[in-house]
mmCIF file of C-alpha atoms and ligand atoms in Angstrom:
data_model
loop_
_atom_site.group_PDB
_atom_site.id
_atom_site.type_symbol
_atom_site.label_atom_id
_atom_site.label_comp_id
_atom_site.label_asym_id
_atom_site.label_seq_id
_atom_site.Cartn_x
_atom_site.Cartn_y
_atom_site.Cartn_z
ATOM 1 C CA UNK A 15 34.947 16.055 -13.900
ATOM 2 C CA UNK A 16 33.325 14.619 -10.749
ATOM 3 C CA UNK A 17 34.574 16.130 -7.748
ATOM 4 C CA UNK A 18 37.427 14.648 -5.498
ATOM 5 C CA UNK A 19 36.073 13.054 -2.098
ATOM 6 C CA UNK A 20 37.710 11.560 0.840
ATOM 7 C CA UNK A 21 36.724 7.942 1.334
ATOM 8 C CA UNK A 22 36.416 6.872 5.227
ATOM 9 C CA UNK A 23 39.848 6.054 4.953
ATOM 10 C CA UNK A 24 40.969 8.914 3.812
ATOM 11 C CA UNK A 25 41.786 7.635 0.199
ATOM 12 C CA UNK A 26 41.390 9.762 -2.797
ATOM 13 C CA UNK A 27 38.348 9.445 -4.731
ATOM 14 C CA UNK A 28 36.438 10.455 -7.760
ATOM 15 C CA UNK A 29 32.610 9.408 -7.374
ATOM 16 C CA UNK A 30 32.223 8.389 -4.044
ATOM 17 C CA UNK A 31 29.175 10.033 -4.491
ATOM 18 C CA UNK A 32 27.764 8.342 -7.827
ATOM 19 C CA UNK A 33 26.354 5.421 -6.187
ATOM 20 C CA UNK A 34 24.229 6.358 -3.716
ATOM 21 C CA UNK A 35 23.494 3.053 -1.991
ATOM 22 C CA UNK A 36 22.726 4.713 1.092
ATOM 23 C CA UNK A 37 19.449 6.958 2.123
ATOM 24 C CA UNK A 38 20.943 8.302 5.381
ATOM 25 C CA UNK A 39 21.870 11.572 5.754
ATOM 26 C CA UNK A 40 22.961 11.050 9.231
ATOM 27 C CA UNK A 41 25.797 8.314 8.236
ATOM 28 C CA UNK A 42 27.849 11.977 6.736
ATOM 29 C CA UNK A 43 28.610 13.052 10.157
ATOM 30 C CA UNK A 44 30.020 9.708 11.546
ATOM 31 C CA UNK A 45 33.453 9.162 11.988
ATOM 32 C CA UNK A 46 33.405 5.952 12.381
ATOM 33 C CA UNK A 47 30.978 3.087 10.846
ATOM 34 C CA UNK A 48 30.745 -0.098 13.143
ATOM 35 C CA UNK A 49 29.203 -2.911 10.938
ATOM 36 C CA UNK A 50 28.358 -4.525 14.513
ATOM 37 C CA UNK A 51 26.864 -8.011 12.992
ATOM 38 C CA UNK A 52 29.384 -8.840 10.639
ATOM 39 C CA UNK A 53 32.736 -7.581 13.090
ATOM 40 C CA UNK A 54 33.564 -4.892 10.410
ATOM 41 C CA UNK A 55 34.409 -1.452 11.043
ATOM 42 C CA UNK A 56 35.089 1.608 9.078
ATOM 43 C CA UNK A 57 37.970 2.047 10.999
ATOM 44 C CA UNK A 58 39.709 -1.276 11.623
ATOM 45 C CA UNK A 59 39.231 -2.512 7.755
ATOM 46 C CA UNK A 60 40.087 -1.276 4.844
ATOM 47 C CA UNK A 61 36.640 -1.610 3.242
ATOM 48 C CA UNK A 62 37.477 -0.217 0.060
ATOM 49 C CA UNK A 63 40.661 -3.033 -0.474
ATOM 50 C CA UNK A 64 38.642 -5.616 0.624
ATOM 51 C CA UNK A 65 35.448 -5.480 -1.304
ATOM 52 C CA UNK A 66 35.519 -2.533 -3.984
ATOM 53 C CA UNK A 67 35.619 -5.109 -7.337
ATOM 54 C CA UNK A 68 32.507 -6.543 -5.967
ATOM 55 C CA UNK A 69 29.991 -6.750 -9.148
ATOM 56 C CA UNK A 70 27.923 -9.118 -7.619
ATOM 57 C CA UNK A 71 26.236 -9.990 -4.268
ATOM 58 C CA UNK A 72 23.901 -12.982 -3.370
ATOM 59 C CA UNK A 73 22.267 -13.278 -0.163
ATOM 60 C CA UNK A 74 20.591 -16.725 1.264
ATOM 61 C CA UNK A 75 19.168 -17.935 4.430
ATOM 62 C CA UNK A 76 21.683 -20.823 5.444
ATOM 63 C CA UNK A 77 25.501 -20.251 6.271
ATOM 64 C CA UNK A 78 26.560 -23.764 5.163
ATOM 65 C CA UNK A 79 24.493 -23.131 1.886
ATOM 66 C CA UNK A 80 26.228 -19.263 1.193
ATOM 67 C CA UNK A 81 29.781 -21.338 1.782
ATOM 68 C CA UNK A 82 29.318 -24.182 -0.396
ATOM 69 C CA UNK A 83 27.797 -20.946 -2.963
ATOM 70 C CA UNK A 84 31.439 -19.484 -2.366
ATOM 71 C CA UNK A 85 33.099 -22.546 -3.159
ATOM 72 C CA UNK A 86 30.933 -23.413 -5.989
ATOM 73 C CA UNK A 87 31.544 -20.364 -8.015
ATOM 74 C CA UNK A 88 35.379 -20.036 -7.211
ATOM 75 C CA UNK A 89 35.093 -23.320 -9.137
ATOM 76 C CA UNK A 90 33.035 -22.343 -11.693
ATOM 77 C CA UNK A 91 34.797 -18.866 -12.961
ATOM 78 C CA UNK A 92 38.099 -20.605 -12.168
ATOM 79 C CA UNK A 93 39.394 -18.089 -9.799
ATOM 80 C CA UNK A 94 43.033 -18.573 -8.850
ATOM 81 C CA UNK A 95 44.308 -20.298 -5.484
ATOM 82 C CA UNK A 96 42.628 -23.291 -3.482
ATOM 83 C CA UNK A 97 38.874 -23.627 -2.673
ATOM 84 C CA UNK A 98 39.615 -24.225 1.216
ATOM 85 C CA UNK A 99 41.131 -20.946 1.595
ATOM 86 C CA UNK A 100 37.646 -19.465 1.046
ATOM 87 C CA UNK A 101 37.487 -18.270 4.649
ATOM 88 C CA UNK A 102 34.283 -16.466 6.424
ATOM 89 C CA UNK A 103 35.713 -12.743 6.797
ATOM 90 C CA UNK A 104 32.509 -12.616 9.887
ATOM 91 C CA UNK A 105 34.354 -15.399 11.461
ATOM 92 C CA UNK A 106 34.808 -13.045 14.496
ATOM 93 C CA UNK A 107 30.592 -13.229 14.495
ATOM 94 C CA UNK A 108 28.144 -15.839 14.526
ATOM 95 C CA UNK A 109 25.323 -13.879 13.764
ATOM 96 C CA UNK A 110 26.501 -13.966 9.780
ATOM 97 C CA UNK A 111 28.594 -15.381 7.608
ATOM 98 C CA UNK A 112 30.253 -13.865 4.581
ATOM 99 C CA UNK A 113 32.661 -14.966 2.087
ATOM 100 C CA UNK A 114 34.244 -12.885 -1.062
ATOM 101 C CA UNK A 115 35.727 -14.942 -4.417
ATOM 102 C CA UNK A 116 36.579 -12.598 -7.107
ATOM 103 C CA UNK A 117 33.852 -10.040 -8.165
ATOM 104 C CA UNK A 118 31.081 -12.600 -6.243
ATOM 105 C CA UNK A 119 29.899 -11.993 -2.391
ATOM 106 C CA UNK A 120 27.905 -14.606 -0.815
ATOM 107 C CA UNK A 121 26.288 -14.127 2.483
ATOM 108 C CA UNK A 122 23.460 -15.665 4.437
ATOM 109 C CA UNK A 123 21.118 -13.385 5.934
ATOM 110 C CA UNK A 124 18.997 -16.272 8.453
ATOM 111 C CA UNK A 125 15.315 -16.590 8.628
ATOM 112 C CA UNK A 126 12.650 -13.679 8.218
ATOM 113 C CA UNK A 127 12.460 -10.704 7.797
ATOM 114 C CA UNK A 128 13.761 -9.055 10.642
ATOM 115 C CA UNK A 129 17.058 -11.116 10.168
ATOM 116 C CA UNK A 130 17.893 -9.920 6.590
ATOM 117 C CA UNK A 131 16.490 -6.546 7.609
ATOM 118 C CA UNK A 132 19.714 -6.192 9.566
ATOM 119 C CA UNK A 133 22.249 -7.970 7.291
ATOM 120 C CA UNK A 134 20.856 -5.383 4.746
ATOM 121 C CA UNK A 135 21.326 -2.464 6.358
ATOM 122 C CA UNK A 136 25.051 -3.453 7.048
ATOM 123 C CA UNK A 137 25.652 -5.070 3.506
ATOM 124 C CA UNK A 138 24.272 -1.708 1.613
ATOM 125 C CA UNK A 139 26.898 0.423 4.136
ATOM 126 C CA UNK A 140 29.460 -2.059 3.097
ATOM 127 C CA UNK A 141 29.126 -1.670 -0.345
ATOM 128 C CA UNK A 142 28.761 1.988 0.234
ATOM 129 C CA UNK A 143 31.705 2.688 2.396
ATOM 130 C CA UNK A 144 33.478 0.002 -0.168
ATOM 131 C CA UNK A 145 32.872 2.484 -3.100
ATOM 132 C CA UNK A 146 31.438 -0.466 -5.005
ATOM 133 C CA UNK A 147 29.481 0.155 -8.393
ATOM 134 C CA UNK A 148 27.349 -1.240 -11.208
ATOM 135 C CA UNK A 149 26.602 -4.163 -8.410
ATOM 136 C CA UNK A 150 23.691 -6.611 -8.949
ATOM 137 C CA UNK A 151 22.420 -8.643 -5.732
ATOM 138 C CA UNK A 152 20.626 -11.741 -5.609
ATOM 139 C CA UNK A 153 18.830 -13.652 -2.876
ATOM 140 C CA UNK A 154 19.034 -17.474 -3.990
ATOM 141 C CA UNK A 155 16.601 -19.531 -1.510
ATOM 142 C CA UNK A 156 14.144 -22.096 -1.281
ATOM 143 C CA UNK A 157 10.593 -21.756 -0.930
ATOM 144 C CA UNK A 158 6.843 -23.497 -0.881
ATOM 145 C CA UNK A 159 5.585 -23.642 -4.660
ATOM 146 C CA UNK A 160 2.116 -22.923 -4.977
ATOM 147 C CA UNK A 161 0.758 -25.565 -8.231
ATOM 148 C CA UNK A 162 4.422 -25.869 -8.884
ATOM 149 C CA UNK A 163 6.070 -29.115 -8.624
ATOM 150 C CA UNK A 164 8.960 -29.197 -6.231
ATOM 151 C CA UNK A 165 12.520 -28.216 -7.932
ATOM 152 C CA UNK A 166 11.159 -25.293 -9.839
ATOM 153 C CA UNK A 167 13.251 -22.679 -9.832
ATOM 154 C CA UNK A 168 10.886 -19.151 -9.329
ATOM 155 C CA UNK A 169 12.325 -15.879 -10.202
ATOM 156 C CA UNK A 170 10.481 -13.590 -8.674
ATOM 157 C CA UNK A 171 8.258 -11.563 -10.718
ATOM 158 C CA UNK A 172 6.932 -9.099 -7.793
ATOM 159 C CA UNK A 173 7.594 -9.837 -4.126
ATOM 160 C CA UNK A 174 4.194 -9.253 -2.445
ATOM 161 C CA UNK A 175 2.740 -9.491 1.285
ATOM 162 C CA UNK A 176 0.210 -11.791 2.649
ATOM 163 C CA UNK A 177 -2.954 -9.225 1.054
ATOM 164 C CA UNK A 178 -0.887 -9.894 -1.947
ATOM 165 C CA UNK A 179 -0.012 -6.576 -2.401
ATOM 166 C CA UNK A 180 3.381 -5.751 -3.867
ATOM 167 C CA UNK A 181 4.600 -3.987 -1.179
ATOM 168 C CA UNK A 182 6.491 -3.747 2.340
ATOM 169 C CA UNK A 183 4.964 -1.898 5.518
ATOM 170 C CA UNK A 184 7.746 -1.156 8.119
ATOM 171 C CA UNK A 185 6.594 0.804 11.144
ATOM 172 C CA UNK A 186 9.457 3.878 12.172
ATOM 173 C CA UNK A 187 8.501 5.905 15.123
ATOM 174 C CA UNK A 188 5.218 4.316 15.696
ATOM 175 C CA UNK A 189 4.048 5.077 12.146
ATOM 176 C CA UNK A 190 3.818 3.247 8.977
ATOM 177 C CA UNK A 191 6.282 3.472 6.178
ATOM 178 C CA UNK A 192 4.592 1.356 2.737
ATOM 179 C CA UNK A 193 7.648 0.673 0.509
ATOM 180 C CA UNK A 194 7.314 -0.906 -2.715
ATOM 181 C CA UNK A 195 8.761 -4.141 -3.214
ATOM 182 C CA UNK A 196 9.683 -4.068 -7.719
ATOM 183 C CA UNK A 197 12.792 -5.560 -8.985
ATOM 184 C CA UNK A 198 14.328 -5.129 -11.280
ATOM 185 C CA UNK A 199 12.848 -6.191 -14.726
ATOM 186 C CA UNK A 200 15.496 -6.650 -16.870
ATOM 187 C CA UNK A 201 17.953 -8.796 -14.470
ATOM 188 C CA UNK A 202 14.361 -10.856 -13.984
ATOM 189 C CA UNK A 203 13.939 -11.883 -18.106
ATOM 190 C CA UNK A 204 17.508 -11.999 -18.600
ATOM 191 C CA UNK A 205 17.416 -15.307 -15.375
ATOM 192 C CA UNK A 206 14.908 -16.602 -17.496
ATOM 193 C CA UNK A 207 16.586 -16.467 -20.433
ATOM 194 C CA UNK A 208 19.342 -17.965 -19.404
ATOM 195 C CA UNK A 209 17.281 -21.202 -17.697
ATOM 196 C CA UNK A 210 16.384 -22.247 -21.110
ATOM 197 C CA UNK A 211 19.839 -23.428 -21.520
ATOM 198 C CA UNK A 212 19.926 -25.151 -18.439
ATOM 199 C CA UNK A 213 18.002 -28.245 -19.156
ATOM 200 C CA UNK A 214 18.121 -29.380 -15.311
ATOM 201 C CA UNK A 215 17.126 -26.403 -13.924
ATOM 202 C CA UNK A 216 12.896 -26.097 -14.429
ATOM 203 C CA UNK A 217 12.317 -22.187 -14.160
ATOM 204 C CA UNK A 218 9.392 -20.138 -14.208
ATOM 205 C CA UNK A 219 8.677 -16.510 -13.555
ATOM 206 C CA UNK A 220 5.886 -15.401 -11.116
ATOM 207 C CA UNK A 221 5.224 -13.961 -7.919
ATOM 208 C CA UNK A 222 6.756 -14.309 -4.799
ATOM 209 C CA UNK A 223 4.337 -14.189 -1.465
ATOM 210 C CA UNK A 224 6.593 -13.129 1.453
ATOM 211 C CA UNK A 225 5.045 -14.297 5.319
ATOM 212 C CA UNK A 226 6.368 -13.846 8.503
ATOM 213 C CA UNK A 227 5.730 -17.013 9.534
ATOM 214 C CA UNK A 228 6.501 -20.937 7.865
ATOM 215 C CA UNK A 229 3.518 -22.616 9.746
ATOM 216 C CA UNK A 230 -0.158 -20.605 9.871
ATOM 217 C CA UNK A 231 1.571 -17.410 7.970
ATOM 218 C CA UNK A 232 1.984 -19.829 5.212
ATOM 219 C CA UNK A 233 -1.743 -21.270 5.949
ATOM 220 C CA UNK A 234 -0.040 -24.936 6.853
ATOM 221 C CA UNK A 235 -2.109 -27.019 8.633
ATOM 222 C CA UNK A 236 0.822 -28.651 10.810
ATOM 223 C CA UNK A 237 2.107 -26.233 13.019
ATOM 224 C CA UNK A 238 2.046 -26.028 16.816
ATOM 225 C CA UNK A 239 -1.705 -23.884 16.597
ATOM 226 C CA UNK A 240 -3.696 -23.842 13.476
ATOM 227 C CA UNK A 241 -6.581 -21.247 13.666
ATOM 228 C CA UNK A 242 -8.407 -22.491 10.138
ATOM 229 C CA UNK A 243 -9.490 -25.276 8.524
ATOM 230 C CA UNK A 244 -8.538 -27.576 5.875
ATOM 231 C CA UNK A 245 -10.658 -25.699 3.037
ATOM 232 C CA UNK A 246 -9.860 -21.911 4.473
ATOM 233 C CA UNK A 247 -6.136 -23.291 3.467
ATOM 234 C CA UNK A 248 -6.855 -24.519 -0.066
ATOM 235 C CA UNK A 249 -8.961 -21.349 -0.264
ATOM 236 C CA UNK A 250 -6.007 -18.676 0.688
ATOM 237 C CA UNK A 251 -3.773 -20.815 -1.287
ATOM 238 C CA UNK A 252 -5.853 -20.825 -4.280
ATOM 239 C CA UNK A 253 -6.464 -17.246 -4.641
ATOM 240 C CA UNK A 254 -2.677 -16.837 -4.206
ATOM 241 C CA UNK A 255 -2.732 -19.088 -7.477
ATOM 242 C CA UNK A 256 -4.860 -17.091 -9.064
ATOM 243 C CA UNK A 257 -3.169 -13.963 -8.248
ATOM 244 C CA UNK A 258 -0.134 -15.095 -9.790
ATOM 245 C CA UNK A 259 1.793 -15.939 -6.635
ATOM 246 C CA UNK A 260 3.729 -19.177 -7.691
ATOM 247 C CA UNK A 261 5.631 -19.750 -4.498
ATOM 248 C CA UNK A 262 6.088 -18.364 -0.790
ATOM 249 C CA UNK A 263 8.585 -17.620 1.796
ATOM 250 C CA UNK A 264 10.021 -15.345 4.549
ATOM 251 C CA UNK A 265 12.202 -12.619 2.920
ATOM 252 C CA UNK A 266 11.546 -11.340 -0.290
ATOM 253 C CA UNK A 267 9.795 -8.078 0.428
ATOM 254 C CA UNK A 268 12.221 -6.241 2.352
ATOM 255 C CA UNK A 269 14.837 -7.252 0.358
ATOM 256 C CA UNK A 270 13.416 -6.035 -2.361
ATOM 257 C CA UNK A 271 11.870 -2.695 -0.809
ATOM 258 C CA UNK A 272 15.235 -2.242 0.506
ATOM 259 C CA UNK A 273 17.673 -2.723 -3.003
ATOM 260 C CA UNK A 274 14.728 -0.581 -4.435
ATOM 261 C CA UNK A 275 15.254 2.486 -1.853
ATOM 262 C CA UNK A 276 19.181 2.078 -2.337
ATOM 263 C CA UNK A 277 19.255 1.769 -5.876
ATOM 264 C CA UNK A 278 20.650 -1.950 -5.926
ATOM 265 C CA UNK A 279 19.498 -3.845 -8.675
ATOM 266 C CA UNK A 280 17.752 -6.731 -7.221
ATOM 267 C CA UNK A 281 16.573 -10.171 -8.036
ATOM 268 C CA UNK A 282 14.819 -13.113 -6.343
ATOM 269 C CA UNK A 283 15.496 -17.039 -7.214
ATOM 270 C CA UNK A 284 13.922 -19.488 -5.517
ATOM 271 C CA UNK A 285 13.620 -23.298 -5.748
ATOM 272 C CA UNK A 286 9.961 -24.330 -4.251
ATOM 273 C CA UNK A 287 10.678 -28.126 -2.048
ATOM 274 C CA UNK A 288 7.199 -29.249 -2.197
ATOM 275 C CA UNK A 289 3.646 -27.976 -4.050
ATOM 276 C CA UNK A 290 1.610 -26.439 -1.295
ATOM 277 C CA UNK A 291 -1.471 -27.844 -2.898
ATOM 278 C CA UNK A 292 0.138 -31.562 -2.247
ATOM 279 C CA UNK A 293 1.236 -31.056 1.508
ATOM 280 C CA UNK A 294 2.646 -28.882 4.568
ATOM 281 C CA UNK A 295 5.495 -31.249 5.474
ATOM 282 C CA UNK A 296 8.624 -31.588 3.840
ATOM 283 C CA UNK A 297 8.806 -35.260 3.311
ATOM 284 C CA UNK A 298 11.475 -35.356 0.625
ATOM 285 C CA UNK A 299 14.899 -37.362 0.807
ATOM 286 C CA UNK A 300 17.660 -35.066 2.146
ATOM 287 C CA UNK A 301 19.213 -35.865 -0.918
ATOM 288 C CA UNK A 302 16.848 -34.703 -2.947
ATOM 289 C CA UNK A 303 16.419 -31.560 -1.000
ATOM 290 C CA UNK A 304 20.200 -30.719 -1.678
ATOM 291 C CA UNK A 305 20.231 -31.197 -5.543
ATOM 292 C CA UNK A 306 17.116 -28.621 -5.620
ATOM 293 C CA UNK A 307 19.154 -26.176 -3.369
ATOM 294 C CA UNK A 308 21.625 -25.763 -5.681
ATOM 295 C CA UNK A 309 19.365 -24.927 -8.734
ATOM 296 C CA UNK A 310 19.338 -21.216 -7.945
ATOM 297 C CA UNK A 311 22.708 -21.506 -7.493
ATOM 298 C CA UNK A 312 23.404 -22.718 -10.934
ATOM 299 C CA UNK A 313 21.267 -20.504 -12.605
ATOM 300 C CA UNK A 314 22.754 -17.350 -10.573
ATOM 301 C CA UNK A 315 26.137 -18.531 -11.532
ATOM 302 C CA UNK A 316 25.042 -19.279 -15.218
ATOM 303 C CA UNK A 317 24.116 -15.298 -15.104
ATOM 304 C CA UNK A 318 27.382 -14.376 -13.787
ATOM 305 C CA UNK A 319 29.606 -16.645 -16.175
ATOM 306 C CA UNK A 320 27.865 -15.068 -19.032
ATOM 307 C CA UNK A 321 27.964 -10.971 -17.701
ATOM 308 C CA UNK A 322 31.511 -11.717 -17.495
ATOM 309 C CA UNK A 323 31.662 -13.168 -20.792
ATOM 310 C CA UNK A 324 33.103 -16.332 -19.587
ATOM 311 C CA UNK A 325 30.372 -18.316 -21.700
ATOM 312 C CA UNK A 326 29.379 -17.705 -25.044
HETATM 313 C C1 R2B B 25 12.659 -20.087 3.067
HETATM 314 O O1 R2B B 25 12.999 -21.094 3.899
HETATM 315 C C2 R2B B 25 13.083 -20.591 5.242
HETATM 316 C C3 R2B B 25 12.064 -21.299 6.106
HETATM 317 O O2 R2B B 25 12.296 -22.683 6.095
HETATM 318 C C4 R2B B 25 12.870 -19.104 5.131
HETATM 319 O O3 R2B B 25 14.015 -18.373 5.459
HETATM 320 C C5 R2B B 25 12.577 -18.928 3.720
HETATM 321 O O4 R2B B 25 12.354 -17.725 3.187
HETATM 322 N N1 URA B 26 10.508 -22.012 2.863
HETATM 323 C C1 URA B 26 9.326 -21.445 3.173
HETATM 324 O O1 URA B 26 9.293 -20.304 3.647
HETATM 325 N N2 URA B 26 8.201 -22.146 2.951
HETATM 326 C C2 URA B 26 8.220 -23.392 2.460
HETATM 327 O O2 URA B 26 7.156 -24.007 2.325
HETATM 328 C C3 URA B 26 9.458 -23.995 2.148
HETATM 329 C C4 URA B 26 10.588 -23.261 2.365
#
């Protein structure tokens, strides 16, 4: 029998310690847990009531986008009670924003690395100090295809850097930590799998190249300074091509070098807006734009309709 732990609350528990989403050894001696982003606190909610039937988690850049996400799949697993009472629970914050429907979290996380880097250090706590289990999380997001037509849907094979290299370097105490940046396989084919049966929803599987910048990070030519020229771009972006990167954007690595470390199974769906081979801007109708936002939201709630057997 697995031992009997005291939650942060001081509620009985059995396996507080079976899912180790968090690698701190320090967090043991706190008495308190101040979630200082998201205006959560160990002591002041009741983390455990509020999240623990939390299966699954998906993270994207845009507030507006991770509400209408919310909304969209209280609709779509036909949760009880009205659509507009989907409130943000980080309402007391503006840094985040974070809504809950059923077994489904949806949170944004901004732009870059450093941004998500922070929401994911206080989501994994959450989820720790929540006693959730057997969670998958997903970031859904848009990116720049690379010889990809724009509204393809990109699971992310491997997240890898700008050297293409499937990994992410963070430097702690003035050294370098390399973490690598795998997700997980089987969450990856299953996506794809399912995308066959949704006939507006292009997919493709490949990898993801994650910059830390949109304009000369991402070799565009429009930016405020451009240090290279019009071939050194199609050069970079063709050997991206040809080392299987399919599209690129801003947060992939550390989210995935991060779910890795804490033992979250992790995927990444992106729709691409434009082909990087075609153009820098983004020129397309608003309109447009919108309808290929929500691809990676219909695939990601595809996947969770049919894990909870709602779909045959
Ligand atoms: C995709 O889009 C954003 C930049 O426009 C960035 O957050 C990303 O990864
Ligand atoms: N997001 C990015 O990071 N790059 C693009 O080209 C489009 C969206």
């Amino acid at each position: 029998m697995s031992p009997i732990l005291l939650n942060s609350i001081g509620k009985e528990h059995h396996d507080y310690i079976k899912q180790e989403y968090v690698k701190n050894p320090h967090l043991d001696s706190m008495e308190e847990d101040i979630l200082y982003h998201f205006n959560l606190s160990t002591k002041t909610h009741n983390l455990p009531q509020m999240f623990g039937d939390v299966k699954f988690v998906c993270v994207g850049g845009s507030p507006n986008r991770m509400k209408s996400f919310a909304e969209f799949i209280h609709e779509q697993l036909k949760l009880p009670g009205n659509i507009a009472d989907v409130r943000d629970i980080c309402e007391g914050t503006d840094r985040y924003s974070m809504y809950k429907v059923g077994p489904v979290m949806s949170i944004s996380h901004g732009m870059g690395v450093p941004s998500i880097s922070i929401m994911l250090h206080e989501l994994i706590k959450l989820l720790y100090h929540a006693q959730c289990s057997d969670l998958i999380i997903f970031r859904i997001g848009t990116s720049g295809g690379v010889g990809l037509p724009a509204g393809t849907v990109v699971i992310t094979e491997k997240a890898v850097d700008s050297f293409f290299r499937p990994q992410f370097d963070q430097v702690v105490l003035g050294k370098m930590i390399v973490r690598s940046t795998e997700l997980d396989e089987d969450v990856a084919k299953e996506l794809l799998k399912y995308s066959t049966e949704l006939p507006d929803v292009p997919t493709v599987i490949g990898d993801t190249m994650c910059t830390h910048d949109f304009y000369e990070g991402q070799g565009r030519l429009d930016g405020a300074l451009c240090s290279f020229s019009t071939e050194e771009k199609f050069e970079y972006l063709k050997k991206a091509y040809d080392k299987g990167v399919r599209n690129i954007e801003m947060e992939s690595t550390v989210f995935a070098a991060m779910c890795r470390v804490c033992n979250l199974k992790a995927a990444v769906v992106c729709v691409t807006l434009l082909n990087r081979f075609e153009g820098d801007q983004i020129s397309t109708p608003h309109d447009v734009l919108l309808d290929y936002q929500q691809r990676p939201q219909c695939l990601v709630a595809h996947f969770i309709k049919k894990r909870l057997g709602l779909m045959l």
